[in-house]
Amino acid sequence: MMPPVVIVGAGPVGLTAALLLARRQVPCLVLERHPKPYPLPRAVHLDGEVVRILQQAGVAEHFAEVSRPMPGLRLVDGRLRTLAEFHRGNPVGASGHPEASMFDQPDLEALLNQAAADSPLITIQRAAEVTGLTHRAGGALVRYRQHGHDHAVHAPAVLGCDGAGSTIRTALDIEWRDLGFTEPWLVIDVRSPKPLPVWEGVHQVCDPRRAATFMHLLGDRYRWEFRILPGDRVQDLTSPAGLARLLAPWLEDVDFEDLRILRSATYTFQARIARSWRERRVLLLGDAAHQTPPFIGQGLGSGLRDAANLAWKLDLVLRGAADETLLDSYQAEREPHTLAMIHGAKLVGWALTGGNGHTAGVRRSLVRQMCRIPGISRAVLRADSPPLRLALRRARRSPVGRLIPQPRPESDGDWFDDLLGDGFALVTLDPVDPGTAPCRVVHVDDDSPAGHWLSGAGIRAALVRPTAPSAPSPGSAARCREHCRIPKGTGHDRLAGRPRPLRHRPLSHPVHSRRARPPRRHAWAARLERTGRPGPHGRHRRAGRGAVHLLARRALRR
């Protein structure tokens, strides 16, 4: 058996990564600096695509028992009068799970901890604080201190899943790239002895005087989030009198004294992303690599997507079935996807809470007008994530980079992902001899969800990779076409090229050491990265707007 992969951090991202690797027979050692799981609520929302990842980790059925579908979104003004209401017509999405689920993070962590404890391939060491990290041939040497004793382990790979204050990211001296959003908010979690007379969806208070979010989580648990304004004194807001004043509009016949305050804490909502997610065999996941404002509920979901994207690639590399350059595609695929989520969260945050005075009035008017547009409710609540961007150009109807749908099984049926297996799978409408294929072959009917997905894209077959998007490399597609005798004109001809590998610098140093800064980029590329606009001068502008962005993307990848 190979030495265990070291995962630093036993939160949902680290435990999910461990379960996905263990499913592929990769042993894992999880190091967590806290002696016990954190008991207070934090993340409260996951979409159906992310619950599909929990399904692969083996906890989706139990997650359904500790979560509930979220029916929609209501926009209200400062007096809690409804501006607009968006309902989910069908709570179950294309991934076979509710499009939006409300839950309590300690409940999810309990499920993941139990699943990890049941796996013979996962070892969790708590009260273990990483003190050193050194690159070695074929992996890294991790030093940690536990109960007053020092330990060292040589790991074939190290995954930093230890949050925004990541020790692993600090050890690698990787800087943050600021995406221009920093706001302090007050988060209040309570238990109420009586059900509050509120709608079961999420309430967004579009009030420029104090933007807020309110949601019923599960059972007797409720959450409020309030923007902290300039001039506010945090000690006044978090005092009993201050909390009672903030919560009063929602309580009606419930006395504030009867509430049990689980948590009232200030957080700085930020939008930023690490400049590099990998140094040789050390990789960053979750909040260690990126932070997303909470307005679309994708912070934890992005971290679980990281784990799903990386687990199968790391498995192939460790088993020698793929070159180590495959790990370059982790950031190349996940970073554009994560940036799209972050920019979407910033846009939604501004649309719902930004502006004041005349700007706020215009926004309220636009919201009312938009609600009259047919289909706007579906667009607002759309849970589909942006596709993986494997090429600069992609056909509009192409399924490349998109998740293949997974219908909910009958009471005694299997999930579609179980039929696909843990490796590559050829999903086809036409008969193919499985004995001639270099991967699993799954035949689907024309009237099945997967059949509609294929025919809707104008193709007869698609090569689906382990995380269920149809986005393998051209070489895999060519081998499948050759061995399975699939005619040209199928979806394989539209598969995107391999992402450009990121450049990584060798590094061998302990925690907190310093090293030289990365080379300076072109000024126009840095300006594009910071503002989203190219510079006003130079040959790049004369080359045309499209050329500017094409050249800038290439420069920013260097």
Coordinates of C-alpha atoms in Angstrom, one line a residue:
M1 CA 0.0 0.0 0.0
M2 CA 1.2 3.5 -0.8
P3 CA 2.0 6.0 2.0
P4 CA -0.9 8.1 3.0
V5 CA -1.8 11.4 1.4
V6 CA -1.6 14.1 4.1
I7 CA -4.7 16.3 4.3
V8 CA -4.3 19.3 6.5
G9 CA -7.7 20.3 7.9
A10 CA -10.7 18.1 9.0
G11 CA -13.5 20.4 7.8
P12 CA -16.0 19.5 5.2
V13 CA -13.5 20.0 2.3
G14 CA -10.7 18.0 3.9
L15 CA -13.0 15.1 4.9
T16 CA -14.7 15.0 1.5
A17 CA -11.3 14.9 -0.2
A18 CA -10.3 12.0 2.1
L19 CA -13.5 10.1 1.4
L20 CA -13.2 10.6 -2.4
L21 CA -9.6 9.4 -2.3
A22 CA -10.4 6.5 -0.1
R23 CA -13.1 5.4 -2.5
R24 CA -10.2 5.1 -5.0
Q25 CA -8.1 3.0 -2.5
V26 CA -5.8 5.9 -1.7
P27 CA -5.0 6.0 2.1
C28 CA -5.2 9.4 3.8
L29 CA -3.9 10.9 7.0
V30 CA -6.0 13.9 8.1
L31 CA -4.3 16.4 10.5
E32 CA -6.6 18.8 12.4
R33 CA -5.2 21.4 14.8
H34 CA -8.5 21.6 16.8
P35 CA -9.1 18.8 19.4
K36 CA -12.8 18.6 18.5
P37 CA -15.1 19.5 15.6
Y38 CA -16.2 23.1 15.6
P39 CA -19.7 23.1 17.2
L40 CA -21.2 26.3 15.8
P41 CA -23.0 26.8 12.5
R42 CA -21.2 28.4 9.5
A43 CA -22.1 27.2 6.0
V44 CA -25.9 26.7 5.6
H45 CA -26.5 26.1 1.8
L46 CA -25.4 23.6 -0.9
D47 CA -26.8 23.2 -4.4
G48 CA -27.7 20.0 -6.1
E49 CA -24.5 19.7 -8.0
V50 CA -22.5 19.8 -4.8
V51 CA -24.8 17.3 -3.0
R52 CA -24.0 15.0 -6.0
I53 CA -20.3 15.2 -4.8
L54 CA -21.5 14.2 -1.3
Q55 CA -23.3 11.3 -3.0
Q56 CA -19.9 10.2 -4.4
A57 CA -18.5 10.5 -0.9
G58 CA -21.2 8.2 0.4
V59 CA -23.1 10.6 2.7
A60 CA -25.9 12.1 0.4
E61 CA -28.7 9.9 1.8
H62 CA -27.9 10.9 5.4
F63 CA -27.4 14.5 4.3
A64 CA -31.0 14.4 3.0
E65 CA -32.1 13.5 6.6
V66 CA -30.4 16.6 8.1
S67 CA -31.3 19.1 5.4
R68 CA -34.4 20.5 3.7
P69 CA -35.1 21.9 0.2
M70 CA -35.0 25.7 0.1
P71 CA -38.1 26.9 -1.8
G72 CA -36.9 30.2 -3.2
L73 CA -35.9 33.8 -2.5
R74 CA -37.9 36.8 -1.4
L75 CA -36.7 40.4 -1.8
V76 CA -38.1 42.8 0.9
D77 CA -37.5 46.5 1.7
G78 CA -36.5 48.0 5.0
R79 CA -40.0 47.5 6.4
L80 CA -40.0 43.8 5.3
R81 CA -42.6 44.6 2.5
T82 CA -42.2 42.2 -0.4
L83 CA -40.6 43.6 -3.5
A84 CA -40.4 40.3 -5.4
E85 CA -40.7 36.6 -4.7
F86 CA -39.0 33.8 -6.7
H87 CA -40.3 30.3 -6.2
R88 CA -38.7 27.1 -7.3
G89 CA -41.2 25.2 -9.4
N90 CA -39.3 21.9 -9.2
P91 CA -37.3 21.4 -6.1
V92 CA -35.3 18.5 -7.6
G93 CA -32.7 19.6 -10.2
A94 CA -30.8 17.9 -13.0
S95 CA -28.4 16.3 -10.6
G96 CA -31.2 14.3 -8.9
H97 CA -31.0 16.3 -5.7
P98 CA -32.7 19.5 -4.5
E99 CA -31.5 22.5 -6.3
A100 CA -30.9 24.2 -3.0
S101 CA -30.6 22.6 0.4
M102 CA -30.5 24.3 3.8
F103 CA -28.5 22.6 6.5
D104 CA -26.4 23.1 9.6
Q105 CA -22.7 22.6 9.1
P106 CA -22.1 20.7 12.4
D107 CA -24.6 18.1 11.2
L108 CA -22.8 17.7 7.9
E109 CA -19.4 17.5 9.6
A110 CA -20.8 14.8 11.9
L111 CA -21.8 12.7 8.8
L112 CA -18.4 13.2 7.2
N113 CA -16.5 12.4 10.4
Q114 CA -18.5 9.2 10.9
A115 CA -18.0 8.1 7.3
A116 CA -14.2 8.8 7.6
A117 CA -14.1 6.8 10.9
D118 CA -15.8 3.9 9.2
S119 CA -13.2 3.9 6.4
P120 CA -10.1 1.7 7.1
L121 CA -8.1 3.9 4.7
I122 CA -8.6 7.2 6.6
T123 CA -6.8 8.2 9.8
I124 CA -7.8 11.4 11.6
Q125 CA -5.3 13.0 14.0
R126 CA -6.8 15.8 16.1
A127 CA -4.9 18.4 18.1
A128 CA -2.1 18.0 15.5
E129 CA -0.6 21.3 14.3
V130 CA 1.6 21.4 11.3
T131 CA 4.9 23.0 12.0
G132 CA 7.0 22.4 8.9
L133 CA 6.7 21.5 5.2
T134 CA 9.6 20.5 3.0
H135 CA 9.4 19.4 -0.6
R136 CA 11.0 16.0 -1.3
A137 CA 11.3 13.8 -4.3
G138 CA 7.9 12.2 -5.0
G139 CA 6.1 14.2 -2.4
A140 CA 6.7 16.3 0.7
L141 CA 7.8 15.9 4.3
V142 CA 5.2 17.2 6.8
R143 CA 6.2 17.9 10.4
Y144 CA 3.5 18.3 13.0
R145 CA 3.2 18.6 16.8
Q146 CA 0.6 16.7 18.8
H147 CA 0.1 16.5 22.6
G148 CA 3.6 17.9 23.1
H149 CA 5.4 15.4 20.8
D150 CA 6.9 16.1 17.4
H151 CA 6.1 13.9 14.4
A152 CA 7.2 13.7 10.7
V153 CA 5.6 11.9 7.8
H154 CA 6.6 11.7 4.2
A155 CA 3.6 12.0 2.0
P156 CA 3.2 11.5 -1.8
A157 CA 1.0 14.6 -1.8
V158 CA -0.2 17.2 0.7
L159 CA -3.6 18.9 0.5
G160 CA -4.1 22.2 2.3
C161 CA -7.7 22.3 3.3
D162 CA -7.1 24.4 6.4
G163 CA -9.2 27.5 5.7
A164 CA -8.6 31.1 5.0
G165 CA -5.7 31.3 7.5
S166 CA -4.1 28.3 5.9
T167 CA -0.8 27.2 7.4
I168 CA 0.0 25.4 4.1
R169 CA -0.5 28.5 2.0
T170 CA 1.7 30.5 4.4
A171 CA 4.4 27.8 4.2
L172 CA 4.4 28.1 0.4
D173 CA 4.4 31.9 0.7
I174 CA 1.5 32.2 -1.8
E175 CA -0.1 35.7 -1.9
W176 CA -3.7 36.6 -2.2
R177 CA -5.1 38.3 -5.3
D178 CA -7.7 40.8 -4.1
L179 CA -10.9 40.9 -6.2
G180 CA -12.2 44.1 -4.8
F181 CA -14.8 43.2 -2.2
T182 CA -14.4 43.6 1.6
E183 CA -17.3 44.2 3.9
P184 CA -17.8 43.6 7.6
W185 CA -21.1 41.8 8.5
L186 CA -22.7 40.6 11.8
V187 CA -23.9 37.0 11.7
I188 CA -26.5 35.9 14.3
D189 CA -27.6 32.3 14.8
V190 CA -30.4 31.5 17.2
R191 CA -32.8 28.8 18.4
S192 CA -36.4 29.8 19.0
P193 CA -38.9 28.0 21.3
K194 CA -41.7 29.0 18.9
P195 CA -41.7 28.8 15.1
L196 CA -41.3 32.3 13.7
P197 CA -44.1 33.4 11.4
V198 CA -41.9 33.6 8.3
W199 CA -41.7 32.2 4.8
E200 CA -39.5 29.1 4.5
G201 CA -37.3 30.7 1.8
V202 CA -34.4 33.2 2.1
H203 CA -35.3 36.8 2.8
Q204 CA -33.0 39.4 1.3
V205 CA -33.5 42.9 2.8
C206 CA -32.8 45.4 0.1
D207 CA -32.3 48.4 2.4
P208 CA -29.4 50.8 1.8
R209 CA -29.6 51.9 5.4
R210 CA -28.7 48.3 6.5
A211 CA -28.7 45.4 4.1
A212 CA -29.5 42.1 5.7
T213 CA -30.3 38.4 5.0
F214 CA -32.6 36.2 7.0
M215 CA -33.3 32.5 6.6
H216 CA -34.9 29.6 8.5
L217 CA -32.4 26.8 8.6
L218 CA -33.8 23.7 10.2
G219 CA -36.3 23.1 13.0
D220 CA -35.9 25.8 15.6
R221 CA -32.7 27.3 14.1
Y222 CA -32.7 30.7 12.3
R223 CA -30.0 33.0 11.0
W224 CA -29.6 36.7 10.4
E225 CA -26.8 38.5 8.6
F226 CA -26.5 42.3 8.9
R227 CA -24.1 44.6 7.2
I228 CA -22.0 46.7 9.6
L229 CA -22.1 50.3 8.6
P230 CA -19.4 52.9 9.0
G231 CA -19.7 54.4 12.5
D232 CA -21.3 51.3 14.0
R233 CA -19.8 50.1 17.3
V234 CA -19.6 46.3 17.2
Q235 CA -20.0 46.1 21.0
D236 CA -23.3 48.0 20.8
L237 CA -24.6 45.8 17.9
T238 CA -23.7 42.6 19.8
S239 CA -25.1 43.7 23.2
P240 CA -28.4 42.2 24.2
A241 CA -30.1 45.5 23.6
G242 CA -28.5 45.8 20.1
L243 CA -29.4 42.3 19.1
A244 CA -33.0 42.8 20.3
R245 CA -33.3 45.9 18.2
L246 CA -32.0 44.2 15.1
L247 CA -34.2 41.1 15.4
A248 CA -37.4 42.9 16.5
P249 CA -39.1 43.2 13.1
W250 CA -39.1 39.3 12.7
L251 CA -40.1 38.3 16.2
E252 CA -43.7 39.6 16.5
D253 CA -45.2 37.4 19.4
V254 CA -41.8 35.8 20.3
D255 CA -40.0 37.5 23.1
F256 CA -36.3 38.2 22.5
E257 CA -35.5 36.9 26.0
D258 CA -36.9 33.5 25.0
L259 CA -34.4 33.1 22.2
R260 CA -31.2 31.2 22.6
I261 CA -28.3 33.0 20.9
L262 CA -26.0 30.4 19.5
R263 CA -23.6 32.9 18.0
S264 CA -23.3 36.6 17.3
A265 CA -20.0 37.2 15.6
T266 CA -18.5 39.7 13.0
Y267 CA -17.1 38.4 9.8
T268 CA -15.3 40.2 7.0
F269 CA -16.9 39.0 3.7
Q270 CA -14.1 39.0 1.1
A271 CA -13.5 38.2 -2.5
R272 CA -10.0 37.0 -3.2
I273 CA -8.2 34.1 -4.7
A274 CA -4.7 32.6 -4.2
R275 CA -2.3 33.3 -7.1
S276 CA -1.2 29.7 -7.2
W277 CA -2.9 26.6 -6.0
R278 CA -0.1 24.2 -6.4
E279 CA 3.6 23.9 -5.6
R280 CA 4.8 20.5 -6.9
R281 CA 2.9 17.9 -4.8
V282 CA 1.4 20.4 -2.4
L283 CA -2.1 21.7 -3.4
L284 CA -4.6 24.2 -1.9
L285 CA -8.4 23.6 -1.7
G286 CA -11.4 25.5 -0.4
D287 CA -10.9 28.7 1.6
A288 CA -7.2 28.1 1.5
A289 CA -7.3 28.8 -2.2
H290 CA -10.3 31.2 -2.6
Q291 CA -12.9 33.2 -0.6
T292 CA -16.4 34.0 -2.0
P293 CA -18.9 36.5 -0.6
P294 CA -21.9 34.6 0.7
F295 CA -24.6 36.2 -1.4
I296 CA -25.1 33.1 -3.6
G297 CA -24.2 30.5 -1.0
Q298 CA -21.3 29.0 -2.9
G299 CA -18.4 29.3 -0.5
L300 CA -18.4 25.7 0.8
G301 CA -19.7 24.4 -2.5
S302 CA -16.6 25.7 -4.3
G303 CA -14.4 23.9 -1.9
L304 CA -16.2 20.6 -2.4
R305 CA -15.9 21.1 -6.1
D306 CA -12.1 21.5 -5.6
A307 CA -12.0 18.1 -3.8
A308 CA -14.0 16.4 -6.6
N309 CA -11.9 17.9 -9.3
L310 CA -8.6 16.9 -7.7
A311 CA -9.3 13.5 -6.2
W312 CA -9.4 11.4 -9.4
K313 CA -6.5 13.3 -11.0
L314 CA -4.3 12.8 -7.9
D315 CA -5.3 9.1 -7.9
L316 CA -4.2 8.6 -11.5
V317 CA -0.9 10.4 -10.8
L318 CA -0.1 8.4 -7.7
R319 CA -0.8 5.1 -9.4
G320 CA 1.4 6.1 -12.3
A321 CA -1.5 6.0 -14.8
A322 CA -1.0 9.7 -15.7
D323 CA 1.8 12.2 -15.8
E324 CA 2.2 14.6 -13.0
T325 CA 1.4 17.5 -15.4
L326 CA -2.3 16.3 -15.1
L327 CA -2.2 18.2 -11.7
D328 CA -1.7 21.4 -13.7
S329 CA -5.3 21.1 -14.9
Y330 CA -6.6 21.4 -11.4
Q331 CA -6.1 25.2 -11.1
A332 CA -6.5 25.7 -14.8
E333 CA -10.0 24.3 -14.6
R334 CA -11.1 25.3 -11.1
E335 CA -9.8 28.9 -11.1
P336 CA -12.0 30.3 -14.0
H337 CA -15.0 28.4 -12.5
T338 CA -14.4 29.9 -9.1
L339 CA -13.8 33.4 -10.4
A340 CA -17.2 33.2 -12.2
M341 CA -18.8 32.3 -8.9
I342 CA -17.0 35.1 -7.1
H343 CA -17.9 37.7 -9.6
G344 CA -21.5 36.4 -9.7
A345 CA -21.7 36.7 -5.9
K346 CA -20.3 40.3 -6.0
L347 CA -22.9 41.2 -8.7
V348 CA -25.7 39.7 -6.8
G349 CA -24.5 41.4 -3.6
W350 CA -24.5 44.8 -5.3
A351 CA -27.9 44.3 -7.0
L352 CA -29.5 43.3 -3.7
T353 CA -27.7 45.5 -1.2
G354 CA -25.6 48.1 -3.0
G355 CA -26.2 51.8 -3.5
N356 CA -28.1 54.3 -1.5
G357 CA -30.6 57.2 -2.1
H358 CA -31.5 57.5 -5.8
T359 CA -29.5 54.4 -6.7
A360 CA -31.5 52.3 -4.3
G361 CA -34.8 53.6 -5.6
V362 CA -33.8 52.8 -9.2
R363 CA -32.8 49.3 -8.1
R364 CA -36.2 48.7 -6.4
S365 CA -38.0 49.9 -9.6
L366 CA -35.8 47.6 -11.7
V367 CA -36.5 44.6 -9.5
R368 CA -40.3 45.2 -9.8
Q369 CA -40.1 45.5 -13.6
M370 CA -37.8 42.4 -13.9
C371 CA -40.3 40.3 -12.0
R372 CA -42.8 40.8 -14.8
I373 CA -40.5 39.2 -17.4
P374 CA -41.6 35.6 -18.1
G375 CA -39.0 33.1 -16.9
I376 CA -37.1 35.6 -14.7
S377 CA -37.8 33.5 -11.6
R378 CA -36.1 30.5 -13.1
A379 CA -33.2 32.6 -14.2
V380 CA -32.8 34.1 -10.7
L381 CA -32.9 30.7 -9.0
R382 CA -30.9 28.9 -11.6
A383 CA -28.6 26.5 -9.8
D384 CA -26.5 25.4 -12.8
S385 CA -22.8 26.3 -12.4
P386 CA -20.8 27.7 -15.3
P387 CA -19.1 25.0 -17.4
L388 CA -15.5 24.2 -17.1
R389 CA -13.6 26.4 -19.5
L390 CA -11.2 24.1 -21.3
A391 CA -10.8 26.3 -24.4
L392 CA -11.2 30.0 -25.3
R393 CA -13.9 29.1 -27.9
R394 CA -16.7 26.6 -27.3
A395 CA -19.8 25.9 -29.4
R396 CA -22.9 27.3 -27.8
R397 CA -24.7 24.0 -27.6
S398 CA -21.6 22.0 -26.8
P399 CA -21.9 19.8 -23.7
V400 CA -18.1 20.0 -23.1
G401 CA -17.4 21.0 -19.5
R402 CA -21.0 20.6 -18.4
L403 CA -22.4 18.0 -16.0
I404 CA -24.4 15.1 -17.5
P405 CA -27.8 15.0 -15.9
Q406 CA -28.5 12.4 -13.2
P407 CA -32.2 11.4 -12.8
R408 CA -33.4 10.5 -9.4
P409 CA -33.6 6.7 -9.2
E410 CA -36.7 4.6 -8.4
S411 CA -37.0 3.3 -4.9
D412 CA -34.8 0.2 -5.7
G413 CA -32.8 1.7 -8.6
D414 CA -29.2 2.9 -8.9
W415 CA -28.0 6.4 -9.3
F416 CA -26.7 7.2 -12.8
D417 CA -23.3 8.1 -11.4
D418 CA -23.0 4.5 -10.0
L419 CA -23.5 3.2 -13.5
L420 CA -20.8 5.6 -14.7
G421 CA -18.3 4.3 -12.1
D422 CA -15.2 6.0 -10.8
G423 CA -13.4 6.3 -14.1
F424 CA -14.0 7.5 -17.6
A425 CA -17.3 6.3 -19.2
L426 CA -18.6 6.5 -22.7
V427 CA -22.3 7.5 -22.7
T428 CA -23.8 6.6 -26.0
L429 CA -27.1 6.4 -27.8
D430 CA -25.7 3.8 -30.3
P431 CA -24.7 0.2 -29.5
V432 CA -21.0 -0.2 -28.7
D433 CA -19.3 -3.5 -27.9
P434 CA -17.9 -3.0 -24.3
G435 CA -15.1 -5.4 -25.0
T436 CA -13.6 -3.0 -27.6
A437 CA -13.8 0.1 -25.4
P438 CA -10.9 1.3 -23.3
C439 CA -13.4 2.6 -20.7
R440 CA -16.9 1.7 -19.3
V441 CA -19.7 1.9 -21.8
V442 CA -23.1 3.1 -20.7
H443 CA -25.9 2.8 -23.3
V444 CA -28.9 5.2 -22.8
D445 CA -32.3 5.4 -24.4
D446 CA -33.4 8.3 -26.5
D447 CA -36.1 9.3 -24.1
S448 CA -33.9 9.2 -21.0
P449 CA -32.6 12.4 -19.4
A450 CA -29.1 11.5 -20.6
G451 CA -30.5 10.7 -24.1
H452 CA -32.2 14.1 -24.3
W453 CA -29.0 15.8 -23.1
L454 CA -27.0 14.1 -25.9
S455 CA -29.6 14.7 -28.7
G456 CA -30.1 18.3 -27.5
A457 CA -26.4 19.0 -28.1
G458 CA -26.6 17.3 -31.5
I459 CA -24.3 14.4 -30.6
R460 CA -24.7 10.6 -30.3
A461 CA -22.1 9.9 -27.6
A462 CA -20.0 11.7 -25.0
L463 CA -16.9 10.7 -23.1
V464 CA -17.7 11.5 -19.4
R465 CA -14.9 11.8 -16.9
P466 CA -15.0 10.9 -13.2
T467 CA -16.5 14.1 -12.0
A468 CA -19.3 13.7 -14.6
P469 CA -18.6 16.7 -17.0
S470 CA -18.0 15.6 -20.6
A471 CA -14.5 17.1 -20.8
P472 CA -11.7 14.6 -21.4
S473 CA -8.5 15.3 -23.3
P474 CA -8.5 15.0 -27.1
G475 CA -6.3 11.9 -26.8
S476 CA -8.9 10.1 -24.7
A477 CA -11.6 11.0 -27.2
A478 CA -9.5 9.8 -30.1
R479 CA -8.7 6.5 -28.5
C480 CA -12.4 5.9 -27.7
R481 CA -13.4 6.7 -31.3
E482 CA -10.8 4.4 -32.7
H483 CA -11.5 1.5 -30.4
C484 CA -15.3 1.8 -30.3
R485 CA -15.6 2.7 -34.0
I486 CA -17.6 5.8 -33.3
P487 CA -18.2 7.9 -36.5
K488 CA -16.9 11.4 -36.7
G489 CA -19.5 14.1 -36.1
T490 CA -20.2 12.9 -32.6
G491 CA -19.5 15.0 -29.5
H492 CA -15.9 13.9 -29.5
D493 CA -14.9 16.3 -32.3
R494 CA -16.0 19.2 -30.0
L495 CA -13.9 18.2 -27.0
A496 CA -11.7 21.0 -25.9
G497 CA -7.9 20.9 -25.8
R498 CA -5.8 20.3 -22.8
P499 CA -5.6 23.4 -20.5
R500 CA -2.3 25.3 -20.6
P501 CA -0.1 24.0 -17.8
L502 CA 0.7 26.5 -15.0
R503 CA 4.3 27.2 -14.2
H504 CA 5.5 26.1 -10.8
R505 CA 8.7 27.0 -9.1
P506 CA 10.7 24.5 -7.0
L507 CA 10.5 25.2 -3.3
S508 CA 11.9 23.6 -0.2
H509 CA 11.6 25.5 3.1
P510 CA 9.9 25.3 6.5
V511 CA 6.7 27.2 7.6
H512 CA 6.9 31.0 7.6
S513 CA 10.1 31.3 5.5
R514 CA 10.2 33.9 2.8
R515 CA 11.2 33.7 -0.9
A516 CA 11.5 36.0 -3.9
R517 CA 8.3 37.5 -5.3
P518 CA 7.0 36.3 -8.7
P519 CA 8.2 38.3 -11.7
R520 CA 6.3 41.4 -12.5
R521 CA 3.6 41.1 -15.2
H522 CA 3.0 43.5 -18.0
A523 CA 1.3 46.7 -16.7
W524 CA -1.7 46.2 -19.0
A525 CA -2.2 42.6 -17.9
A526 CA -2.1 43.6 -14.2
R527 CA -4.6 46.4 -15.0
L528 CA -6.9 43.9 -16.7
E529 CA -6.7 41.5 -13.7
R530 CA -7.5 44.3 -11.3
T531 CA -10.2 46.2 -13.1
G532 CA -11.5 43.9 -15.8
R533 CA -10.5 46.5 -18.5
P534 CA -7.5 46.7 -20.7
G535 CA -5.3 49.7 -20.8
P536 CA -6.2 52.7 -23.0
H537 CA -3.0 52.8 -25.0
G538 CA -0.7 50.6 -27.0
R539 CA -0.9 48.1 -29.8
H540 CA -3.1 45.7 -27.8
R541 CA -6.0 48.2 -28.1
R542 CA -5.4 48.7 -31.8
A543 CA -5.5 44.9 -32.3
G544 CA -9.2 44.9 -31.2
R545 CA -11.1 44.3 -28.0
G546 CA -11.2 40.5 -28.5
A547 CA -7.4 40.4 -29.1
V548 CA -6.8 42.4 -25.9
H549 CA -8.6 39.9 -23.8
L550 CA -7.1 36.9 -25.6
L551 CA -3.5 38.2 -25.1
A552 CA -4.3 39.2 -21.5
R553 CA -5.6 35.7 -20.6
R554 CA -2.4 34.2 -22.0
A555 CA -0.2 36.6 -20.0
L556 CA -2.1 36.1 -16.8
R557 CA -1.6 32.3 -17.0
R558 CA 2.2 32.8 -17.1

